[in-house]
PDB file of C-alpha atoms and ligand atoms in Angstrom:
ATOM      1  CA  MET A 192      62.300   7.831 -81.041  1.00 92.00           C
ATOM      2  CA  THR A 193      62.817  10.242 -78.103  1.00 95.00           C
ATOM      3  CA  TRP A 194      61.789  10.027 -74.198  1.00 96.00           C
ATOM      4  CA  ARG A 195      59.194  12.826 -75.387  1.00 96.00           C
ATOM      5  CA  GLU A 196      57.782  11.069 -77.985  1.00 97.00           C
ATOM      6  CA  LEU A 197      57.553   7.645 -76.225  1.00 97.00           C
ATOM      7  CA  ARG A 198      55.713   9.577 -73.547  1.00 96.00           C
ATOM      8  CA  ALA A 199      53.108  10.927 -76.008  1.00 97.00           C
ATOM      9  CA  GLU A 200      52.580   7.296 -77.024  1.00 97.00           C
ATOM     10  CA  VAL A 201      51.791   6.069 -73.845  1.00 98.00           C
ATOM     11  CA  GLU A 202      49.736   9.159 -72.996  1.00 98.00           C
ATOM     12  CA  ARG A 203      47.657   8.053 -76.208  1.00 98.00           C
ATOM     13  CA  GLU A 204      47.570   4.338 -75.217  1.00 98.00           C
ATOM     14  CA  LEU A 205      46.338   5.099 -71.565  1.00 98.00           C
ATOM     15  CA  ALA A 206      43.822   7.657 -72.827  1.00 98.00           C
ATOM     16  CA  ARG A 207      42.594   5.222 -75.322  1.00 97.00           C
ATOM     17  CA  ALA A 208      42.263   2.498 -72.591  1.00 96.00           C
ATOM     18  CA  GLY A 209      40.250   4.843 -70.037  1.00 95.00           C
ATOM     19  CA  VAL A 210      43.251   4.313 -67.765  1.00 93.00           C
ATOM     20  CA  GLY A 211      43.882   7.866 -65.883  1.00 84.00           C
ATOM     21  CA  PRO A 212      44.725  10.525 -64.928  1.00 95.00           C
ATOM     22  CA  VAL A 213      46.707  10.259 -67.761  1.00 97.00           C
ATOM     23  CA  GLU A 214      49.265  12.565 -67.133  1.00 96.00           C
ATOM     24  CA  THR A 215      50.290  11.483 -63.794  1.00 96.00           C
ATOM     25  CA  GLU A 216      50.177   7.667 -64.391  1.00 97.00           C
ATOM     26  CA  ALA A 217      52.520   8.641 -67.415  1.00 97.00           C
ATOM     27  CA  ARG A 218      54.803  10.204 -65.071  1.00 95.00           C
ATOM     28  CA  TYR A 219      55.351   7.778 -62.766  1.00 96.00           C
ATOM     29  CA  MET A 220      56.048   5.002 -65.122  1.00 97.00           C
ATOM     30  CA  LEU A 221      58.374   7.203 -66.986  1.00 95.00           C
ATOM     31  CA  GLU A 222      60.078   8.026 -63.779  1.00 95.00           C
ATOM     32  CA  ARG A 223      60.351   4.533 -62.982  1.00 95.00           C
ATOM     33  CA  ALA A 224      61.522   3.009 -66.505  1.00 95.00           C
ATOM     34  CA  SER A 225      64.250   6.070 -67.161  1.00 93.00           C
ATOM     35  CA  GLY A 226      65.244   6.097 -63.198  1.00 93.00           C
ATOM     36  CA  TYR A 227      65.023   9.795 -63.697  1.00 91.00           C
ATOM     37  CA  ASP A 228      62.551  11.911 -61.278  1.00 89.00           C
ATOM     38  CA  ALA A 229      60.262  14.616 -62.830  1.00 86.00           C
ATOM     39  CA  ALA A 230      62.352  17.641 -62.273  1.00 88.00           C
ATOM     40  CA  GLU A 231      65.060  16.168 -64.319  1.00 90.00           C
ATOM     41  CA  TRP A 232      62.844  15.417 -67.451  1.00 88.00           C
ATOM     42  CA  PHE A 233      64.343  17.920 -69.522  1.00 87.00           C
ATOM     43  CA  GLU A 234      67.633  16.287 -69.354  1.00 89.00           C
ATOM     44  CA  ILE A 235      66.304  13.601 -71.149  1.00 92.00           C
ATOM     45  CA  ALA A 236      62.910  14.556 -73.236  1.00 93.00           C
ATOM     46  CA  ASP A 237      65.016  14.821 -76.031  1.00 95.00           C
ATOM     47  CA  ALA A 238      67.750  11.919 -75.822  1.00 95.00           C
ATOM     48  CA  ALA A 239      66.775   8.179 -77.174  1.00 96.00           C
ATOM     49  CA  PRO A 240      65.309   6.056 -74.326  1.00 95.00           C
ATOM     50  CA  PRO A 241      67.874   2.710 -73.794  1.00 95.00           C
ATOM     51  CA  ALA A 242      65.929  -0.453 -75.467  1.00 96.00           C
ATOM     52  CA  LEU A 243      66.040  -2.002 -72.132  1.00 96.00           C
ATOM     53  CA  ALA A 244      64.134   1.342 -70.457  1.00 96.00           C
ATOM     54  CA  GLU A 245      61.737   1.274 -73.395  1.00 97.00           C
ATOM     55  CA  ARG A 246      61.015  -2.329 -72.927  1.00 97.00           C
ATOM     56  CA  LYS A 247      60.010  -1.924 -69.124  1.00 97.00           C
ATOM     57  CA  LEU A 248      57.876   0.863 -70.081  1.00 97.00           C
ATOM     58  CA  ARG A 249      55.854  -0.577 -72.869  1.00 98.00           C
ATOM     59  CA  ASP A 250      55.710  -3.866 -70.389  1.00 98.00           C
ATOM     60  CA  MET A 251      54.368  -1.328 -67.853  1.00 98.00           C
ATOM     61  CA  VAL A 252      51.869   0.332 -69.976  1.00 98.00           C
ATOM     62  CA  ARG A 253      50.819  -3.694 -71.220  1.00 98.00           C
ATOM     63  CA  ARG A 254      49.888  -4.257 -67.870  1.00 97.00           C
ATOM     64  CA  ARG A 255      48.223  -0.870 -66.730  1.00 98.00           C
ATOM     65  CA  VAL A 256      45.773  -1.294 -69.958  1.00 97.00           C
ATOM     66  CA  ALA A 257      44.895  -4.868 -68.805  1.00 96.00           C
ATOM     67  CA  GLY A 258      43.660  -3.744 -65.911  1.00 95.00           C
ATOM     68  CA  GLU A 259      46.548  -4.387 -63.090  1.00 97.00           C
ATOM     69  CA  PRO A 260      46.793  -1.415 -60.443  1.00 97.00           C
ATOM     70  CA  LEU A 261      49.320   1.444 -60.922  1.00 98.00           C
ATOM     71  CA  GLN A 262      50.858   0.612 -57.627  1.00 98.00           C
ATOM     72  CA  TYR A 263      51.708  -3.113 -58.836  1.00 98.00           C
ATOM     73  CA  VAL A 264      52.553  -2.228 -62.088  1.00 98.00           C
ATOM     74  CA  LEU A 265      55.221   0.279 -60.482  1.00 97.00           C
ATOM     75  CA  GLY A 266      56.109  -2.344 -58.231  1.00 97.00           C
ATOM     76  CA  GLY A 267      56.248   0.456 -55.420  1.00 96.00           C
ATOM     77  CA  TRP A 268      54.342   2.869 -53.364  1.00 96.00           C
ATOM     78  CA  GLY A 269      54.881   5.666 -51.137  1.00 96.00           C
ATOM     79  CA  PHE A 270      53.365   5.459 -47.354  1.00 97.00           C
ATOM     80  CA  ARG A 271      54.377   8.164 -44.849  1.00 96.00           C
ATOM     81  CA  GLY A 272      57.256   9.243 -46.670  1.00 93.00           C
ATOM     82  CA  LEU A 273      58.823   5.379 -47.265  1.00 95.00           C
ATOM     83  CA  ASP A 274      59.284   4.109 -50.624  1.00 94.00           C
ATOM     84  CA  LEU A 275      57.502   0.400 -50.379  1.00 97.00           C
ATOM     85  CA  PHE A 276      58.045  -2.626 -52.783  1.00 97.00           C
ATOM     86  CA  VAL A 277      54.653  -3.713 -53.264  1.00 98.00           C
ATOM     87  CA  ASP A 278      53.460  -6.373 -55.873  1.00 97.00           C
ATOM     88  CA  PRO A 279      50.358  -8.703 -55.928  1.00 97.00           C
ATOM     89  CA  ARG A 280      51.160 -10.892 -52.784  1.00 98.00           C
ATOM     90  CA  VAL A 281      49.921  -7.768 -50.378  1.00 98.00           C
ATOM     91  CA  LEU A 282      47.562  -5.306 -50.262  1.00 98.00           C
ATOM     92  CA  ILE A 283      48.536  -1.468 -51.645  1.00 98.00           C
ATOM     93  CA  PRO A 284      48.974   0.586 -48.499  1.00 98.00           C
ATOM     94  CA  ARG A 285      46.407   2.747 -48.707  1.00 96.00           C
ATOM     95  CA  PRO A 286      46.381   6.962 -47.314  1.00 95.00           C
ATOM     96  CA  GLU A 287      43.640   6.113 -44.810  1.00 95.00           C
ATOM     97  CA  THR A 288      45.810   3.538 -43.067  1.00 98.00           C
ATOM     98  CA  GLU A 289      48.590   6.574 -42.857  1.00 97.00           C
ATOM     99  CA  TRP A 290      46.101   7.788 -40.910  1.00 97.00           C
ATOM    100  CA  VAL A 291      45.476   4.914 -38.812  1.00 98.00           C
ATOM    101  CA  VAL A 292      49.192   5.237 -38.466  1.00 98.00           C
ATOM    102  CA  GLU A 293      48.579   9.072 -37.386  1.00 97.00           C
ATOM    103  CA  VAL A 294      46.541   8.267 -34.628  1.00 98.00           C
ATOM    104  CA  ALA A 295      48.653   5.484 -33.262  1.00 98.00           C
ATOM    105  CA  LEU A 296      51.322   7.940 -32.543  1.00 97.00           C
ATOM    106  CA  GLU A 297      48.899  10.098 -31.159  1.00 97.00           C
ATOM    107  CA  GLU A 298      48.435   7.121 -28.641  1.00 97.00           C
ATOM    108  CA  ALA A 299      52.169   6.135 -28.602  1.00 96.00           C
ATOM    109  CA  ALA A 300      52.821   9.650 -27.156  1.00 95.00           C
ATOM    110  CA  ARG A 301      49.846   9.485 -24.636  1.00 95.00           C
ATOM    111  CA  VAL A 302      51.317   6.049 -23.449  1.00 94.00           C
ATOM    112  CA  GLY A 303      55.222   8.093 -22.826  1.00 92.00           C
ATOM    113  CA  LEU A 304      56.803   7.220 -26.234  1.00 92.00           C
ATOM    114  CA  ARG A 305      58.961   9.616 -27.534  1.00 86.00           C
ATOM    115  CA  ARG A 306      57.870  10.551 -31.238  1.00 85.00           C
ATOM    116  CA  THR A 307      60.149  11.753 -33.855  1.00 81.00           C
ATOM    117  CA  ARG A 308      60.945  11.173 -37.402  1.00 75.00           C
ATOM    118  CA  ARG A 309      63.902  10.311 -38.769  1.00 71.00           C
ATOM    119  CA  ARG A 310      66.298   8.083 -41.057  1.00 73.00           C
ATOM    120  CA  LEU A 311      66.036   4.398 -40.121  1.00 76.00           C
ATOM    121  CA  SER A 312      69.412   2.881 -39.249  1.00 71.00           C
ATOM    122  CA  LEU A 313      71.405  -0.342 -40.178  1.00 69.00           C
ATOM    123  CA  VAL A 314      72.662  -0.284 -36.646  1.00 67.00           C
ATOM    124  CA  GLU A 315      70.523   0.618 -33.687  1.00 68.00           C
ATOM    125  CA  ALA A 316      70.628  -0.325 -30.119  1.00 64.00           C
ATOM    126  CA  HIS A 317      67.734  -2.923 -28.376  1.00 62.00           C
ATOM    127  CA  VAL A 318      65.390  -0.842 -27.188  1.00 71.00           C
ATOM    128  CA  PRO A 319      62.697  -2.020 -24.296  1.00 75.00           C
ATOM    129  CA  ALA A 320      59.485  -0.743 -25.321  1.00 93.00           C
ATOM    130  CA  ALA A 321      57.355  -3.337 -27.659  1.00 96.00           C
ATOM    131  CA  VAL A 322      54.605  -2.639 -30.005  1.00 97.00           C
ATOM    132  CA  ALA A 323      52.629  -4.814 -32.596  1.00 98.00           C
ATOM    133  CA  ASP A 324      51.267  -4.330 -36.113  1.00 98.00           C
ATOM    134  CA  ILE A 325      49.022  -7.578 -36.622  1.00 98.00           C
ATOM    135  CA  GLY A 326      48.326  -8.181 -40.346  1.00 98.00           C
ATOM    136  CA  THR A 327      51.465  -6.800 -41.829  1.00 98.00           C
ATOM    137  CA  GLY A 328      51.093  -7.352 -45.563  1.00 98.00           C
ATOM    138  CA  SER A 329      53.876  -4.907 -47.008  1.00 98.00           C
ATOM    139  CA  GLY A 330      55.023  -3.868 -43.647  1.00 98.00           C
ATOM    140  CA  ALA A 331      53.957  -0.461 -44.352  1.00 98.00           C
ATOM    141  CA  ILE A 332      52.136   0.506 -40.556  1.00 98.00           C
ATOM    142  CA  ALA A 333      55.219  -1.636 -38.893  1.00 98.00           C
ATOM    143  CA  ILE A 334      57.785   0.157 -40.926  1.00 97.00           C
ATOM    144  CA  ALA A 335      56.142   3.736 -40.258  1.00 96.00           C
ATOM    145  CA  LEU A 336      55.947   3.141 -36.409  1.00 96.00           C
ATOM    146  CA  ALA A 337      59.410   2.175 -36.418  1.00 94.00           C
ATOM    147  CA  ALA A 338      60.189   5.257 -38.444  1.00 93.00           C
ATOM    148  CA  GLU A 339      58.874   7.775 -36.031  1.00 93.00           C
ATOM    149  CA  LEU A 340      59.152   6.042 -32.799  1.00 93.00           C
ATOM    150  CA  PRO A 341      62.829   5.992 -32.213  1.00 89.00           C
ATOM    151  CA  ASP A 342      62.337   3.627 -28.652  1.00 89.00           C
ATOM    152  CA  VAL A 343      60.248   1.217 -29.741  1.00 93.00           C
ATOM    153  CA  GLU A 344      60.976  -2.700 -31.188  1.00 94.00           C
ATOM    154  CA  VAL A 345      57.971  -3.290 -33.681  1.00 96.00           C
ATOM    155  CA  TRP A 346      56.625  -6.643 -33.986  1.00 97.00           C
ATOM    156  CA  ALA A 347      55.059  -7.766 -37.128  1.00 98.00           C
ATOM    157  CA  THR A 348      52.367 -10.525 -37.810  1.00 98.00           C
ATOM    158  CA  ASP A 349      50.589 -11.982 -40.541  1.00 98.00           C
ATOM    159  CA  VAL A 350      49.024 -15.481 -41.523  1.00 98.00           C
ATOM    160  CA  SER A 351      50.248 -15.065 -45.161  1.00 98.00           C
ATOM    161  CA  GLU A 352      53.998 -16.532 -45.689  1.00 98.00           C
ATOM    162  CA  ASP A 353      53.925 -14.747 -49.078  1.00 97.00           C
ATOM    163  CA  GLY A 354      52.746 -11.445 -47.820  1.00 97.00           C
ATOM    164  CA  LEU A 355      55.963 -11.668 -45.024  1.00 98.00           C
ATOM    165  CA  ALA A 356      58.166 -12.558 -47.815  1.00 98.00           C
ATOM    166  CA  VAL A 357      57.258  -8.896 -49.110  1.00 98.00           C
ATOM    167  CA  ALA A 358      57.806  -7.289 -45.594  1.00 98.00           C
ATOM    168  CA  ARG A 359      61.059  -8.892 -45.058  1.00 97.00           C
ATOM    169  CA  ALA A 360      61.932  -7.069 -48.434  1.00 97.00           C
ATOM    170  CA  ASN A 361      60.521  -3.986 -47.511  1.00 97.00           C
ATOM    171  CA  VAL A 362      62.131  -4.123 -43.912  1.00 96.00           C
ATOM    172  CA  ALA A 363      65.454  -4.706 -45.627  1.00 93.00           C
ATOM    173  CA  GLY A 364      64.942  -2.070 -48.087  1.00 88.00           C
ATOM    174  CA  CYS A 365      64.256   0.741 -45.434  1.00 88.00           C
ATOM    175  CA  ALA A 366      67.044  -0.603 -42.737  1.00 83.00           C
ATOM    176  CA  ALA A 367      64.406  -1.151 -40.559  1.00 84.00           C
ATOM    177  CA  THR A 368      66.407  -3.159 -38.173  1.00 86.00           C
ATOM    178  CA  ARG A 369      63.644  -2.590 -35.190  1.00 91.00           C
ATOM    179  CA  VAL A 370      60.873  -4.340 -37.120  1.00 95.00           C
ATOM    180  CA  ARG A 371      60.882  -7.650 -35.930  1.00 95.00           C
ATOM    181  CA  LEU A 372      59.283 -10.149 -38.354  1.00 97.00           C
ATOM    182  CA  ALA A 373      57.303 -13.272 -36.880  1.00 97.00           C
ATOM    183  CA  GLU A 374      56.732 -16.377 -38.629  1.00 97.00           C
ATOM    184  CA  PRO A 375      53.733 -16.697 -40.333  1.00 98.00           C
ATOM    185  CA  GLY A 376      50.663 -17.365 -38.396  1.00 98.00           C
ATOM    186  CA  ALA A 377      47.241 -16.075 -37.050  1.00 98.00           C
ATOM    187  CA  TRP A 378      47.152 -12.879 -35.316  1.00 98.00           C
ATOM    188  CA  PHE A 379      48.585 -12.957 -32.075  1.00 98.00           C
ATOM    189  CA  ASP A 380      49.699 -16.517 -32.270  1.00 98.00           C
ATOM    190  CA  PRO A 381      53.518 -15.950 -33.524  1.00 98.00           C
ATOM    191  CA  LEU A 382      54.531 -13.299 -30.914  1.00 98.00           C
ATOM    192  CA  PRO A 383      56.894 -14.788 -28.258  1.00 97.00           C
ATOM    193  CA  ALA A 384      55.379 -15.628 -25.186  1.00 97.00           C
ATOM    194  CA  ARG A 385      57.622 -12.995 -23.189  1.00 96.00           C
ATOM    195  CA  LEU A 386      55.382 -10.029 -24.625  1.00 97.00           C
ATOM    196  CA  ARG A 387      52.002 -10.851 -22.900  1.00 97.00           C
ATOM    197  CA  GLY A 388      50.708  -7.868 -20.996  1.00 97.00           C
ATOM    198  CA  SER A 389      53.569  -5.604 -22.206  1.00 96.00           C
ATOM    199  CA  LEU A 390      53.014  -4.362 -25.647  1.00 98.00           C
ATOM    200  CA  ARG A 391      52.461  -0.408 -25.603  1.00 97.00           C
ATOM    201  CA  LEU A 392      50.323  -0.432 -28.897  1.00 98.00           C
ATOM    202  CA  ILE A 393      48.901  -2.842 -31.055  1.00 98.00           C
ATOM    203  CA  VAL A 394      48.267  -1.326 -34.426  1.00 98.00           C
ATOM    204  CA  SER A 395      46.002  -3.200 -37.302  1.00 98.00           C
ATOM    205  CA  ASN A 396      44.545  -2.650 -40.392  1.00 98.00           C
ATOM    206  CA  PRO A 397      42.794  -6.347 -40.650  1.00 98.00           C
ATOM    207  CA  PRO A 398      40.743  -7.539 -43.532  1.00 98.00           C
ATOM    208  CA  TYR A 399      37.379  -5.855 -42.961  1.00 98.00           C
ATOM    209  CA  ILE A 400      34.728  -6.545 -46.275  1.00 98.00           C
ATOM    210  CA  ALA A 401      32.236  -8.855 -45.556  1.00 98.00           C
ATOM    211  CA  GLU A 402      31.621 -11.690 -48.288  1.00 97.00           C
ATOM    212  CA  HIS A 403      28.675  -9.999 -49.430  1.00 97.00           C
ATOM    213  CA  GLU A 404      30.563  -6.795 -50.512  1.00 97.00           C
ATOM    214  CA  VAL A 405      33.236  -8.091 -52.860  1.00 96.00           C
ATOM    215  CA  SER A 406      30.656  -7.236 -55.661  1.00 96.00           C
ATOM    216  CA  ASP A 407      30.625  -3.934 -54.952  1.00 96.00           C
ATOM    217  CA  LEU A 408      34.675  -3.285 -55.115  1.00 96.00           C
ATOM    218  CA  PRO A 409      36.305  -1.962 -57.902  1.00 94.00           C
ATOM    219  CA  ASP A 410      37.321  -4.532 -60.504  1.00 92.00           C
ATOM    220  CA  GLU A 411      40.908  -3.527 -60.081  1.00 92.00           C
ATOM    221  CA  VAL A 412      40.581  -4.409 -56.086  1.00 96.00           C
ATOM    222  CA  ALA A 413      38.617  -7.433 -56.386  1.00 95.00           C
ATOM    223  CA  ALA A 414      40.759  -9.075 -59.314  1.00 96.00           C
ATOM    224  CA  TYR A 415      44.159  -8.094 -58.092  1.00 97.00           C
ATOM    225  CA  GLU A 416      44.677  -7.316 -54.711  1.00 98.00           C
ATOM    226  CA  PRO A 417      44.502 -10.749 -52.212  1.00 97.00           C
ATOM    227  CA  ARG A 418      41.391 -11.892 -50.879  1.00 97.00           C
ATOM    228  CA  GLY A 419      42.839 -12.806 -47.769  1.00 97.00           C
ATOM    229  CA  ALA A 420      43.840  -9.393 -47.301  1.00 98.00           C
ATOM    230  CA  LEU A 421      40.580  -7.620 -47.730  1.00 98.00           C
ATOM    231  CA  VAL A 422      37.649 -10.311 -46.871  1.00 98.00           C
ATOM    232  CA  SER A 423      37.263 -11.131 -43.198  1.00 98.00           C
ATOM    233  CA  GLY A 424      34.011 -13.169 -43.412  1.00 98.00           C
ATOM    234  CA  PRO A 425      30.458 -13.336 -43.902  1.00 98.00           C
ATOM    235  CA  SER A 426      30.063 -10.011 -41.381  1.00 98.00           C
ATOM    236  CA  GLY A 427      33.364  -8.076 -42.381  1.00 98.00           C
ATOM    237  CA  THR A 428      33.822  -7.697 -38.456  1.00 98.00           C
ATOM    238  CA  GLU A 429      35.104 -11.196 -37.592  1.00 98.00           C
ATOM    239  CA  ALA A 430      38.912  -9.817 -37.607  1.00 98.00           C
ATOM    240  CA  ILE A 431      38.193  -6.717 -35.540  1.00 98.00           C
ATOM    241  CA  GLU A 432      36.622  -8.655 -33.326  1.00 98.00           C
ATOM    242  CA  VAL A 433      39.203 -11.295 -32.697  1.00 98.00           C
ATOM    243  CA  LEU A 434      41.704  -8.204 -32.370  1.00 98.00           C
ATOM    244  CA  LEU A 435      39.336  -6.772 -29.533  1.00 98.00           C
ATOM    245  CA  GLU A 436      38.863  -9.980 -27.588  1.00 98.00           C
ATOM    246  CA  ARG A 437      42.713 -10.945 -27.832  1.00 98.00           C
ATOM    247  CA  ALA A 438      44.238  -7.800 -27.643  1.00 98.00           C
ATOM    248  CA  PRO A 439      44.009  -7.283 -23.690  1.00 98.00           C
ATOM    249  CA  GLU A 440      45.893 -10.645 -23.249  1.00 98.00           C
ATOM    250  CA  TRP A 441      49.197  -8.458 -24.774  1.00 98.00           C
ATOM    251  CA  LEU A 442      48.588  -4.822 -23.952  1.00 98.00           C
ATOM    252  CA  ALA A 443      50.538  -3.189 -20.940  1.00 97.00           C
ATOM    253  CA  PRO A 444      47.889  -1.561 -18.443  1.00 96.00           C
ATOM    254  CA  GLY A 445      46.762   1.409 -19.779  1.00 96.00           C
ATOM    255  CA  ALA A 446      47.733   0.780 -23.761  1.00 97.00           C
ATOM    256  CA  ALA A 447      45.618   1.184 -26.686  1.00 98.00           C
ATOM    257  CA  LEU A 448      44.640  -1.340 -29.449  1.00 98.00           C
ATOM    258  CA  VAL A 449      44.335   1.029 -32.785  1.00 98.00           C
ATOM    259  CA  CYS A 450      42.601  -0.663 -35.268  1.00 98.00           C
ATOM    260  CA  GLU A 451      41.276   0.791 -39.240  1.00 98.00           C
ATOM    261  CA  ILE A 452      37.509  -0.295 -39.721  1.00 98.00           C
ATOM    262  CA  ALA A 453      35.191   0.673 -42.017  1.00 97.00           C
ATOM    263  CA  PRO A 454      32.654   3.619 -41.015  1.00 97.00           C
ATOM    264  CA  HIS A 455      29.444   1.536 -40.915  1.00 98.00           C
ATOM    265  CA  GLN A 456      31.156  -0.874 -38.043  1.00 98.00           C
ATOM    266  CA  ALA A 457      31.819   1.831 -35.602  1.00 98.00           C
ATOM    267  CA  GLY A 458      28.714   1.639 -33.474  1.00 98.00           C
ATOM    268  CA  ALA A 459      29.075  -2.045 -33.362  1.00 98.00           C
ATOM    269  CA  MET A 460      32.545  -2.446 -32.499  1.00 98.00           C
ATOM    270  CA  THR A 461      32.363   0.385 -29.963  1.00 98.00           C
ATOM    271  CA  GLU A 462      30.037  -1.693 -28.436  1.00 98.00           C
ATOM    272  CA  LEU A 463      31.803  -4.676 -28.293  1.00 98.00           C
ATOM    273  CA  GLY A 464      35.171  -2.790 -27.291  1.00 98.00           C
ATOM    274  CA  ARG A 465      32.489  -1.786 -23.923  1.00 98.00           C
ATOM    275  CA  SER A 466      31.391  -5.071 -23.189  1.00 98.00           C
ATOM    276  CA  LEU A 467      34.937  -6.787 -23.288  1.00 98.00           C
ATOM    277  CA  GLY A 468      35.893  -4.200 -20.248  1.00 97.00           C
ATOM    278  CA  TYR A 469      38.371  -2.085 -21.989  1.00 98.00           C
ATOM    279  CA  GLU A 470      38.250   1.430 -20.188  1.00 97.00           C
ATOM    280  CA  THR A 471      37.838   4.154 -23.476  1.00 98.00           C
ATOM    281  CA  VAL A 472      36.759   3.021 -26.638  1.00 98.00           C
ATOM    282  CA  MET A 473      36.810   5.475 -29.354  1.00 98.00           C
ATOM    283  CA  VAL A 474      36.427   5.806 -32.832  1.00 98.00           C
ATOM    284  CA  ARG A 475      38.238   8.903 -34.574  1.00 97.00           C
ATOM    285  CA  ASP A 476      37.368  10.068 -37.627  1.00 96.00           C
ATOM    286  CA  ASP A 477      39.382  10.476 -41.040  1.00 93.00           C
ATOM    287  CA  LEU A 478      40.236  14.109 -42.625  1.00 88.00           C
ATOM    288  CA  THR A 479      37.053  13.525 -44.165  1.00 91.00           C
ATOM    289  CA  GLY A 480      34.956  13.023 -41.754  1.00 94.00           C
ATOM    290  CA  ARG A 481      34.619   9.595 -41.661  1.00 96.00           C
ATOM    291  CA  ALA A 482      35.008   6.973 -38.728  1.00 97.00           C
ATOM    292  CA  ARG A 483      37.542   5.301 -39.740  1.00 97.00           C
ATOM    293  CA  VAL A 484      39.900   4.305 -36.562  1.00 98.00           C
ATOM    294  CA  LEU A 485      39.045   2.581 -33.489  1.00 98.00           C
ATOM    295  CA  VAL A 486      41.190   3.026 -30.147  1.00 98.00           C
ATOM    296  CA  ALA A 487      40.676   1.173 -27.283  1.00 98.00           C
ATOM    297  CA  ARG A 488      42.519   1.758 -24.219  1.00 98.00           C
ATOM    298  CA  THR A 489      42.922  -0.696 -21.287  1.00 97.00           C
ATOM    299  CA  GLY A 490      42.411   0.382 -17.960  1.00 92.00           C
TER     300      GLY A 490
HETATM  301  C1  SAM B 179      43.996  -5.056 -44.911  1.00 92.87           C
HETATM  302  S1  SAM B 179      45.285  -5.852 -45.189  1.00 92.87           S
HETATM  303  C2  SAM B 179      46.683  -4.563 -44.651  1.00 92.87           C
HETATM  304  C3  SAM B 179      48.253  -4.931 -44.809  1.00 92.87           C
HETATM  305  C4  SAM B 179      48.945  -3.661 -44.267  1.00 92.87           C
HETATM  306  N1  SAM B 179      49.121  -3.568 -42.969  1.00 92.87           N
HETATM  307  C5  SAM B 179      48.277  -2.563 -44.583  1.00 92.87           C
HETATM  308  O1  SAM B 179      48.123  -1.680 -44.040  1.00 92.87           O
HETATM  309  O2  SAM B 179      48.538  -1.894 -46.124  1.00 92.87           O
HETATM  310  C6  SAM B 179      45.549  -6.927 -43.760  1.00 92.87           C
HETATM  311  C7  SAM B 179      46.323  -8.303 -43.826  1.00 92.87           C
HETATM  312  O3  SAM B 179      46.048  -9.052 -42.557  1.00 92.87           O
HETATM  313  C8  SAM B 179      46.741 -10.242 -42.968  1.00 92.87           C
HETATM  314  N2  SAM B 179      45.562 -11.510 -42.167  1.00 92.87           N
HETATM  315  C9  SAM B 179      44.452 -11.969 -42.533  1.00 92.87           C
HETATM  316  N3  SAM B 179      44.095 -12.686 -41.926  1.00 92.87           N
HETATM  317  C10 SAM B 179      45.232 -12.526 -41.412  1.00 92.87           C
HETATM  318  C11 SAM B 179      45.248 -13.851 -39.652  1.00 92.87           C
HETATM  319  N4  SAM B 179      44.375 -14.538 -39.531  1.00 92.87           N
HETATM  320  N5  SAM B 179      46.392 -13.617 -39.162  1.00 92.87           N
HETATM  321  C12 SAM B 179      47.022 -12.492 -39.339  1.00 92.87           C
HETATM  322  N6  SAM B 179      47.175 -11.671 -40.270  1.00 92.87           N
HETATM  323  C13 SAM B 179      46.202 -11.850 -41.156  1.00 92.87           C
HETATM  324  C14 SAM B 179      46.359 -10.322 -44.605  1.00 92.87           C
HETATM  325  O4  SAM B 179      47.260 -11.271 -45.132  1.00 92.87           O
HETATM  326  C15 SAM B 179      46.897  -9.053 -44.931  1.00 92.87           C
HETATM  327  O5  SAM B 179      48.204  -9.222 -45.031  1.00 92.87           O
END
């Protein structure tokens, strides 16, 4: 059997299982199993796949057909140009969160941090400004901030030890030496006390789904992604409330908390931010016009 024939078989199996878009998913899996990308396909199309690669591909198809998300099956996913390792210990990084990072970078520029995009390096000097990613999961936000803000060190926390193991693998894989992964712990608790009042930016994509909303989630999400990364509590806003209440203790004057929210939470969370004494509280729309990013600036 050639790669071309195997590809046709994979596409038939995915189509039969109603998984798709078939051609795109088959291409991702073939790239991962063969080690060749789409541009190199014609170099291998008529060759026989090595037994190990074929076994790997068939295993991926079996898991995908059983309903596992494509990203876990592939064992990796892209986030702002980074290739991150993901598995069911962490939330799959979403495009919405790429936009949260974009807003955070605008806030970073506002507070005077230099923004450039460059390769992360294994050898990097100590840098004085600190920012934090609270609830880091795969490390997506923290590593993206380190990649795009060359003069900061990024502290990352998570309550999940399993999640932090994935973040650790990604930090090492991306050579993100300016990312400091704190010991497992709730919200700000694992941060060193010396950072109090000094963070120039706090970014978070906390769990914000209410318990009663879980039944509305797609099966793929509810069955495979970690519940602790998705569900906040009865109202869905519990985690955002903690962040709004506790961030001022850690933020420098004039700094900002940037937090992903669901659109229906925008009004209540803006009001809470104002009542807590933030100087400016606003909600930024994403590219589809949905209110998705809460920005709360200290005075
Ligand atoms: C929605 S996921 C976001 C993951 C990642 N930052 C991203 O954007 O893809 C929320 C993360 O918050 C973490 N988390 C939940 N409760 C927490 C708590 N009390 N303290 C710190 N992190 C928490 C979860 O383990 C999970 O990794």
